[in-house]
Amino acid sequence: MTSAKFITFEGIDGAGKSTHIGYVADLLRARGLTVVSTREPGGTELGEALRELVLHKKMHLETEAMLMFASRREHLAEVIEPALGRGDWVVSDRFTDATFAYQGGGRKLSIQKLEVLEQWVHPHLQPDLTLLFDVSLEVARARLDATRDLDKFEQEKATFFADTRAEYLRRASQFPARFRIVDSTRSIADIQQSLAQIISAL
Ligand code: TMP
């Protein structure tokens, strides 16, 4: 039996990743695996309370970054590490790459400071696979405009998302062994076909 793996889903708001998380979890369950599906910020009771704050309150940029890592610390201790320890697979809607992309790329917080927080919170653990759902800013904006109440991040300007996307793509080229870029402008059926191929190789 393949050992437990940690899979993360990333992309700018409107990239469409949430549509595909259930599909990937179902593919894994069909292989007889136990899958824990979770998200960041959030994933625990405390993390969900932090999510409410960080998505809706104005705050200093460094406070925002530290709350992302505080939520993550709890998430690792309460959900991710115990699940992997039991041999379950974990699929998470966002993880640390999101902090580098949004707080680092989008908001311009020093990458070195984020690396210090990453070293503090999870010095050893990295995802086994990171699926980066990538779309143009125009497609992402059109998808967001079609949705309900926008949170603090979703209301940001195009330049913020351009910088966030650029940092995601930079990280994908920095860590090619774990990143797969999924062209998310395609139809849901085409994307699912790519996902099935990627997952079958795990
Ligand atoms: P979601 O809408 O994909 O659930 O993500 C919530 C928002 O939080 C999204 O706009 C991205 C943002 N975010 C960060 O800015 N930094 C982070 O570390 C994480 C996990 C999310």
Short mmCIF file of C-alpha atoms and ligand atoms in Angstrom, two decimals:
data_model
loop_
_atom_site.label_atom_id
_atom_site.label_comp_id
_atom_site.label_asym_id
_atom_site.label_seq_id
_atom_site.Cartn_x
_atom_site.Cartn_y
_atom_site.Cartn_z
CA MET A 1 0.00 0.00 0.00
CA THR A 2 1.31 3.48 -0.91
CA SER A 3 2.27 5.49 2.17
CA ALA A 4 0.14 8.44 3.24
CA LYS A 5 0.54 11.60 1.18
CA PHE A 6 -0.18 15.28 1.70
CA ILE A 7 -1.69 17.05 -1.33
CA THR A 8 -2.30 20.80 -1.47
CA PHE A 9 -4.45 22.86 -3.84
CA GLU A 10 -3.37 26.37 -4.70
CA GLY A 11 -4.22 29.23 -7.05
CA ILE A 12 -5.45 32.81 -7.09
CA ASP A 13 -9.07 33.50 -6.16
CA GLY A 14 -11.27 32.56 -9.11
CA ALA A 15 -8.83 29.90 -10.38
CA GLY A 16 -11.49 27.24 -9.78
CA LYS A 17 -9.54 24.92 -7.47
CA SER A 18 -12.43 24.33 -5.05
CA THR A 19 -14.44 22.63 -7.81
CA HIS A 20 -11.74 19.97 -8.12
CA ILE A 21 -10.88 19.09 -4.53
CA GLY A 22 -13.86 16.75 -4.09
CA TYR A 23 -13.03 15.09 -7.40
CA VAL A 24 -9.46 14.30 -6.30
CA ALA A 25 -10.62 13.11 -2.87
CA ASP A 26 -13.12 10.77 -4.57
CA LEU A 27 -10.41 9.40 -6.89
CA LEU A 28 -8.30 8.54 -3.87
CA ARG A 29 -11.22 7.02 -1.95
CA ALA A 30 -11.99 4.87 -4.99
CA ARG A 31 -8.52 3.39 -4.46
CA GLY A 32 -9.58 2.37 -0.96
CA LEU A 33 -7.64 5.15 0.77
CA THR A 34 -8.93 7.13 3.75
CA VAL A 35 -8.86 10.82 2.88
CA VAL A 36 -9.02 13.83 5.19
CA SER A 37 -10.22 16.89 3.29
CA THR A 38 -9.42 20.20 4.94
CA ARG A 39 -8.61 23.86 4.28
CA GLU A 40 -6.58 26.91 5.26
CA PRO A 41 -6.94 29.29 6.85
CA GLY A 42 -9.12 27.06 9.02
CA GLY A 43 -9.42 23.31 9.34
CA THR A 44 -9.83 23.40 13.14
CA GLU A 45 -12.27 25.20 15.43
CA LEU A 46 -9.65 27.79 16.38
CA GLY A 47 -8.41 28.01 12.79
CA GLU A 48 -11.93 28.73 11.52
CA ALA A 49 -12.26 31.55 14.09
CA LEU A 50 -8.91 32.96 12.88
CA ARG A 51 -10.17 32.62 9.29
CA GLU A 52 -13.14 34.87 10.06
CA LEU A 53 -10.80 37.52 11.46
CA VAL A 54 -8.17 37.38 8.77
CA LEU A 55 -10.64 37.37 5.87
CA HIS A 56 -12.79 40.21 7.14
CA LYS A 57 -10.81 42.54 9.45
CA LYS A 58 -8.27 45.14 8.45
CA MET A 59 -4.92 44.46 10.13
CA HIS A 60 -1.19 45.01 9.84
CA LEU A 61 0.39 42.91 7.12
CA GLU A 62 2.65 41.10 9.58
CA THR A 63 -0.32 40.36 11.86
CA GLU A 64 -2.07 38.85 8.84
CA ALA A 65 0.94 36.64 7.99
CA MET A 66 1.35 35.50 11.59
CA LEU A 67 -2.36 34.65 11.88
CA MET A 68 -2.04 32.52 8.74
CA PHE A 69 0.81 30.65 10.40
CA ALA A 70 -1.03 30.48 13.75
CA SER A 71 -3.97 28.84 12.03
CA ARG A 72 -1.50 26.50 10.27
CA ARG A 73 0.27 25.57 13.51
CA GLU A 74 -3.04 24.45 14.97
CA HIS A 75 -4.02 22.72 11.74
CA LEU A 76 -0.78 20.74 11.67
CA ALA A 77 -1.06 19.71 15.31
CA GLU A 78 -4.76 18.86 15.32
CA VAL A 79 -5.44 17.54 11.83
CA ILE A 80 -2.60 17.12 9.34
CA GLU A 81 0.10 15.39 11.41
CA PRO A 82 -2.31 13.01 13.22
CA ALA A 83 -3.94 12.04 9.89
CA LEU A 84 -0.61 11.33 8.18
CA GLY A 85 0.50 9.48 11.31
CA ARG A 86 -2.54 7.18 11.03
CA GLY A 87 -1.72 6.54 7.36
CA ASP A 88 -4.59 8.67 6.01
CA TRP A 89 -4.11 10.90 2.98
CA VAL A 90 -4.64 14.63 3.43
CA VAL A 91 -5.97 17.01 0.79
CA SER A 92 -5.83 20.65 1.81
CA ASP A 93 -7.40 23.64 0.09
CA ARG A 94 -4.28 25.90 0.46
CA PHE A 95 -1.18 25.67 2.69
CA THR A 96 2.08 27.62 3.08
CA ASP A 97 2.52 28.39 -0.63
CA ALA A 98 -0.57 30.61 -0.26
CA THR A 99 1.19 32.73 2.38
CA PHE A 100 4.22 33.17 0.12
CA ALA A 101 1.97 34.04 -2.82
CA TYR A 102 -0.55 36.34 -1.08
CA GLN A 103 1.36 37.95 1.79
CA GLY A 104 4.77 37.74 0.05
CA GLY A 105 3.90 38.24 -3.64
CA GLY A 106 0.62 40.17 -3.35
CA ARG A 107 1.33 42.27 -0.27
CA LYS A 108 5.13 42.39 -0.56
CA LEU A 109 6.01 41.07 2.89
CA SER A 110 9.65 39.99 2.92
CA ILE A 111 10.06 36.41 1.70
CA GLN A 112 12.87 35.99 4.26
CA LYS A 113 10.46 36.77 7.12
CA LEU A 114 8.02 34.20 5.74
CA GLU A 115 10.79 31.63 5.52
CA VAL A 116 11.53 32.21 9.22
CA LEU A 117 7.86 31.56 10.07
CA GLU A 118 7.82 28.47 7.85
CA GLN A 119 10.95 27.14 9.57
CA TRP A 120 9.33 27.74 12.92
CA VAL A 121 5.97 26.15 12.15
CA HIS A 122 6.94 23.26 9.89
CA PRO A 123 10.70 22.88 9.51
CA HIS A 124 10.45 19.42 7.92
CA LEU A 125 7.01 18.77 6.47
CA GLN A 126 6.25 19.82 2.88
CA PRO A 127 3.38 18.69 0.66
CA ASP A 128 4.11 15.61 -1.47
CA LEU A 129 2.14 17.20 -4.31
CA THR A 130 0.95 20.76 -4.89
CA LEU A 131 -1.63 21.30 -7.64
CA LEU A 132 -1.42 24.90 -8.81
CA PHE A 133 -4.59 25.89 -10.65
CA ASP A 134 -3.50 28.62 -13.01
CA VAL A 135 -5.70 31.04 -14.97
CA SER A 136 -5.34 34.47 -16.50
CA LEU A 137 -6.38 37.41 -14.34
CA GLU A 138 -9.28 38.14 -16.71
CA VAL A 139 -10.78 34.66 -16.31
CA ALA A 140 -10.29 34.74 -12.53
CA ARG A 141 -11.95 38.17 -12.26
CA ALA A 142 -14.92 37.11 -14.39
CA ARG A 143 -15.43 34.03 -12.15
CA LEU A 144 -15.21 36.12 -8.98
CA ASP A 145 -17.62 38.74 -10.31
CA ALA A 146 -20.15 35.95 -10.80
CA THR A 147 -19.95 34.96 -7.12
CA ARG A 148 -21.49 36.15 -3.86
CA ASP A 149 -20.05 38.45 -1.17
CA LEU A 150 -16.37 38.97 -1.76
CA ASP A 151 -13.93 38.75 1.17
CA LYS A 152 -11.00 41.11 1.86
CA PHE A 153 -8.66 39.32 -0.56
CA GLU A 154 -11.21 38.84 -3.32
CA GLN A 155 -11.78 42.62 -3.37
CA GLU A 156 -8.11 43.33 -4.17
CA LYS A 157 -7.03 45.00 -7.41
CA ALA A 158 -5.70 43.30 -10.55
CA THR A 159 -2.06 44.17 -9.71
CA PHE A 160 -2.38 42.29 -6.39
CA PHE A 161 -3.54 39.15 -8.19
CA ALA A 162 -0.87 39.56 -10.89
CA ASP A 163 1.81 39.63 -8.17
CA THR A 164 0.20 36.74 -6.27
CA ARG A 165 0.04 34.61 -9.42
CA ALA A 166 3.66 35.49 -10.31
CA GLU A 167 4.84 34.35 -6.87
CA TYR A 168 2.91 31.07 -7.22
CA LEU A 169 4.56 30.46 -10.60
CA ARG A 170 7.97 31.39 -9.18
CA ARG A 171 7.52 28.81 -6.41
CA ALA A 172 6.39 26.21 -8.94
CA SER A 173 9.67 26.66 -10.79
CA GLN A 174 11.63 26.70 -7.51
CA PHE A 175 10.08 23.38 -6.37
CA PRO A 176 9.38 21.47 -9.59
CA ALA A 177 9.43 18.06 -7.89
CA ARG A 178 6.24 18.70 -5.93
CA PHE A 179 4.37 21.28 -8.08
CA ARG A 180 2.09 20.45 -11.02
CA ILE A 181 0.58 23.42 -12.87
CA VAL A 182 -2.99 22.76 -14.00
CA ASP A 183 -4.24 25.04 -16.79
CA SER A 184 -7.56 25.98 -15.27
CA THR A 185 -8.98 27.89 -18.23
CA ARG A 186 -9.96 24.53 -19.76
CA SER A 187 -13.30 22.74 -19.33
CA ILE A 188 -13.99 20.88 -16.09
CA ALA A 189 -13.86 17.55 -18.00
CA ASP A 190 -10.41 18.34 -19.45
CA ILE A 191 -9.09 19.43 -16.07
CA GLN A 192 -10.42 16.25 -14.45
CA GLN A 193 -8.68 14.16 -17.09
CA SER A 194 -5.35 15.85 -16.23
CA LEU A 195 -5.99 15.42 -12.52
CA ALA A 196 -6.75 11.72 -12.94
CA GLN A 197 -3.42 11.27 -14.76
CA ILE A 198 -1.47 13.13 -12.08
CA ILE A 199 -3.15 11.21 -9.24
CA SER A 200 -2.73 7.83 -10.90
CA ALA A 201 1.04 8.44 -10.94
CA LEU A 202 1.16 8.82 -7.13
P1 TMP B 1 -10.16 30.43 -0.08
O1 TMP B 1 -11.13 31.46 -0.58
O2 TMP B 1 -9.45 29.71 -1.17
O3 TMP B 1 -10.73 29.55 0.98
O4 TMP B 1 -8.96 31.25 0.65
C1 TMP B 1 -9.22 32.27 1.53
C2 TMP B 1 -8.42 33.48 1.20
O5 TMP B 1 -7.29 33.56 2.09
C3 TMP B 1 -7.88 33.56 -0.21
O6 TMP B 1 -8.20 34.85 -0.72
C4 TMP B 1 -6.40 33.44 -0.05
C5 TMP B 1 -6.15 33.92 1.36
N1 TMP B 1 -4.97 33.33 2.01
C6 TMP B 1 -3.86 34.11 2.26
O7 TMP B 1 -3.84 35.29 1.93
N2 TMP B 1 -2.78 33.53 2.86
C7 TMP B 1 -2.77 32.22 3.27
O8 TMP B 1 -1.76 31.75 3.82
C8 TMP B 1 -3.93 31.42 3.01
C9 TMP B 1 -3.96 29.99 3.44
C10 TMP B 1 -5.01 32.00 2.38
#
